[in-house]
Coordinates of C-alpha atoms in Angstrom, one line a residue:
A657 CA 3.2 17.2 -4.0
H658 CA 2.8 13.6 -5.4
V659 CA 2.0 15.0 -8.9
A660 CA 4.9 17.5 -8.7
L661 CA 7.2 14.7 -7.6
A662 CA 6.1 12.5 -10.5
R663 CA 6.7 15.3 -13.0
A664 CA 10.1 16.2 -11.5
A665 CA 11.2 12.5 -11.5
I666 CA 10.2 12.0 -15.1
E667 CA 12.0 15.1 -16.2
Q668 CA 15.1 15.1 -14.0
L669 CA 15.7 11.3 -14.2
G670 CA 14.8 11.0 -17.9
L671 CA 12.3 8.1 -17.1
D672 CA 10.6 6.2 -19.9
E673 CA 7.7 5.6 -17.6
L674 CA 6.9 6.2 -14.0
R675 CA 4.7 3.6 -12.2
V676 CA 2.6 4.9 -9.4
F677 CA 1.7 2.2 -6.8
P678 CA -1.2 3.1 -4.5
T679 CA -0.3 1.2 -1.4
G680 CA -2.2 -2.0 -0.4
M681 CA -2.1 -3.0 3.3
A682 CA 0.7 -0.7 4.6
W683 CA 2.6 -2.6 7.2
H684 CA 4.0 0.6 8.7
K685 CA 0.8 2.6 9.1
S686 CA -1.0 2.5 12.4
R687 CA -4.1 4.3 11.1
A688 CA -6.7 2.7 8.8
L689 CA -6.2 3.5 5.2
T690 CA -8.8 4.8 2.8
P691 CA -10.2 1.7 1.0
G692 CA -8.0 0.6 -1.9
P693 CA -10.5 1.3 -4.7
H694 CA -10.8 4.9 -3.6
R695 CA -7.0 5.3 -3.4
L696 CA -6.6 3.7 -6.9
E697 CA -9.2 6.0 -8.4
M698 CA -7.8 9.1 -6.8
A699 CA -4.4 8.2 -8.2
R700 CA -5.9 7.7 -11.7
L701 CA -7.5 11.2 -11.5
A702 CA -4.4 12.9 -10.0
F703 CA -1.9 11.5 -12.5
A704 CA -4.2 11.6 -15.6
E705 CA -2.3 14.6 -17.0
V706 CA 1.2 13.4 -16.2
P707 CA 2.7 12.0 -19.4
R708 CA 4.4 8.6 -18.9
A709 CA 2.8 8.1 -15.5
I710 CA 1.1 4.7 -15.2
I711 CA -1.1 3.7 -12.3
D712 CA -0.2 0.2 -11.3
P713 CA -2.9 -1.5 -9.1
R714 CA -0.8 -4.6 -8.0
E715 CA -0.2 -3.4 -4.4
V716 CA -3.9 -2.6 -3.8
R717 CA -4.9 -6.0 -5.2
R718 CA -2.2 -7.9 -3.2
D719 CA -3.4 -9.9 -0.2
G720 CA -1.6 -9.2 3.1
P721 CA 0.9 -6.5 3.9
T722 CA 2.5 -4.7 1.0
Y723 CA 6.3 -4.6 0.8
T724 CA 8.2 -2.5 -1.7
V725 CA 10.8 -5.3 -2.1
D726 CA 8.1 -7.7 -3.4
T727 CA 6.9 -5.1 -5.9
L728 CA 10.4 -4.4 -7.1
R729 CA 11.0 -8.2 -7.5
E730 CA 7.9 -8.5 -9.6
L731 CA 8.9 -5.6 -11.8
Q732 CA 12.4 -7.0 -12.2
G733 CA 10.9 -10.4 -13.3
E734 CA 8.6 -8.7 -15.8
Q735 CA 11.2 -6.4 -17.2
P736 CA 14.6 -7.9 -16.6
Q737 CA 16.4 -5.4 -18.8
A738 CA 14.9 -2.3 -17.1
Q739 CA 16.9 -0.1 -14.8
L740 CA 14.5 0.4 -11.9
V741 CA 14.4 3.6 -9.9
L742 CA 12.5 3.8 -6.6
V743 CA 11.2 7.4 -6.2
I744 CA 10.4 8.4 -2.6
G745 CA 10.3 11.4 -0.4
A746 CA 13.0 12.2 2.2
D747 CA 10.5 11.3 5.0
Q748 CA 10.2 7.8 3.6
A749 CA 14.0 7.6 2.9
E750 CA 14.8 8.4 6.5
A751 CA 12.9 5.2 7.5
L752 CA 14.2 3.1 4.6
D753 CA 16.6 1.2 6.8
S754 CA 13.6 -0.2 8.7
W755 CA 11.8 -1.5 5.5
R756 CA 11.7 -5.2 4.8
E757 CA 14.9 -6.2 3.0
A758 CA 16.1 -2.6 2.6
G759 CA 19.5 -3.8 1.3
Q760 CA 17.8 -5.9 -1.4
I761 CA 15.7 -2.8 -2.4
A762 CA 18.9 -0.9 -2.9
R763 CA 20.4 -3.7 -4.9
I764 CA 17.4 -4.0 -7.2
A765 CA 16.7 -0.2 -7.7
T766 CA 18.5 3.1 -7.6
I767 CA 16.8 5.1 -4.8
S768 CA 15.8 8.6 -5.9
I769 CA 14.9 10.9 -3.0
A770 CA 12.9 14.1 -3.2
E771 CA 13.4 16.6 -0.4
R772 CA 10.5 19.0 0.3
A773 CA 9.6 21.3 3.1
R774 CA 8.1 19.4 6.1
P775 CA 6.8 21.5 9.0
H776 CA 7.8 18.9 11.7
A777 CA 11.1 17.8 10.3
P778 CA 14.4 18.8 11.7
A779 CA 16.2 21.5 9.7
G780 CA 19.0 20.6 7.4
T781 CA 19.5 18.4 4.4
F782 CA 18.7 14.8 3.9
D783 CA 21.1 12.4 5.6
A784 CA 22.0 9.8 3.0
S785 CA 23.3 7.4 5.6
H786 CA 19.7 6.1 5.8
V787 CA 20.0 4.7 2.2
P788 CA 21.3 1.1 2.2
G789 CA 24.4 0.9 0.2
G790 CA 24.4 4.7 -0.3
R791 CA 23.2 4.4 -3.9
W792 CA 20.8 7.2 -4.4
Q793 CA 19.9 10.2 -6.7
P794 CA 18.3 13.4 -5.5
I795 CA 15.3 15.0 -7.1
E796 CA 14.7 18.7 -6.7
L797 CA 11.2 19.8 -5.8
P798 CA 9.7 23.2 -5.2
L799 CA 8.8 23.9 -1.6
M800 CA 5.5 22.3 -0.7
P801 CA 4.7 22.5 3.0
F802 CA 1.4 20.5 2.9
S803 CA 1.5 16.7 3.3
A804 CA -1.3 14.2 2.6
T805 CA -1.9 14.1 6.4
D806 CA -2.4 17.9 6.3
I807 CA -4.8 17.6 3.4
R808 CA -6.9 14.9 5.1
A809 CA -7.0 17.1 8.3
R810 CA -8.2 20.1 6.3
V811 CA -11.0 18.0 4.8
E812 CA -12.0 16.7 8.2
A813 CA -12.1 20.3 9.5
G814 CA -14.3 21.3 6.6
Q815 CA -11.6 23.4 4.9
G816 CA -11.1 23.6 1.2
I817 CA -8.3 21.7 -0.6
D818 CA -8.9 22.8 -4.2
H819 CA -5.6 24.7 -4.2
L820 CA -3.7 21.7 -2.8
V821 CA -4.9 18.7 -5.0
P822 CA -6.0 18.3 -8.7
A823 CA -9.6 19.5 -9.1
A824 CA -10.8 16.0 -10.1
V825 CA -9.3 14.6 -6.9
A826 CA -11.0 17.3 -4.7
R827 CA -14.3 16.5 -6.4
Y828 CA -13.9 12.8 -5.8
I829 CA -13.1 13.3 -2.2
D830 CA -16.2 15.5 -1.8
Q831 CA -18.5 13.2 -3.8
H832 CA -17.4 10.1 -1.8
H833 CA -17.4 11.9 1.6
L834 CA -13.8 10.8 2.3
Y835 CA -11.8 12.0 5.3
R836 CA -14.8 13.4 7.0
P837 CA -15.6 12.7 10.6
T838 CA -17.9 9.7 11.1

């Protein structure tokens, strides 16, 4: 789904480039994350065939909790003339008002939201009231009912994921014994 989202965002929004930021220390996650170097390498493998996608390691390398607003400020400082667009899924957008400095995020970047099938989400369309300032753009995605959580659970259960992730990512997960019970 992340690769499909990247392709859809580049095409539908006419992006010159799409930066992919594997998360550093996620302030909002209660579970331990896969070590940063693994997440960075899986991102490189997953997006290798996506033209104009750039893997940006800054959040993985940042000390302490990772906040989107900090990354956007850095990008704005590096490229002051760029029009920034934050591409997120509807699940993240629904929680956006709880993010650090959500209003500032909306002032710095246009929020672009992709809706996809989510098995545990309430039915209906995305409620844009969760977007600070109401400034957002939709991205259309094909239905994809599997989340990253579902994929990790499949690996832990010994089920195949070859049809759900790029082949290079499936091999990497297998070679490095990621998401398996300890």
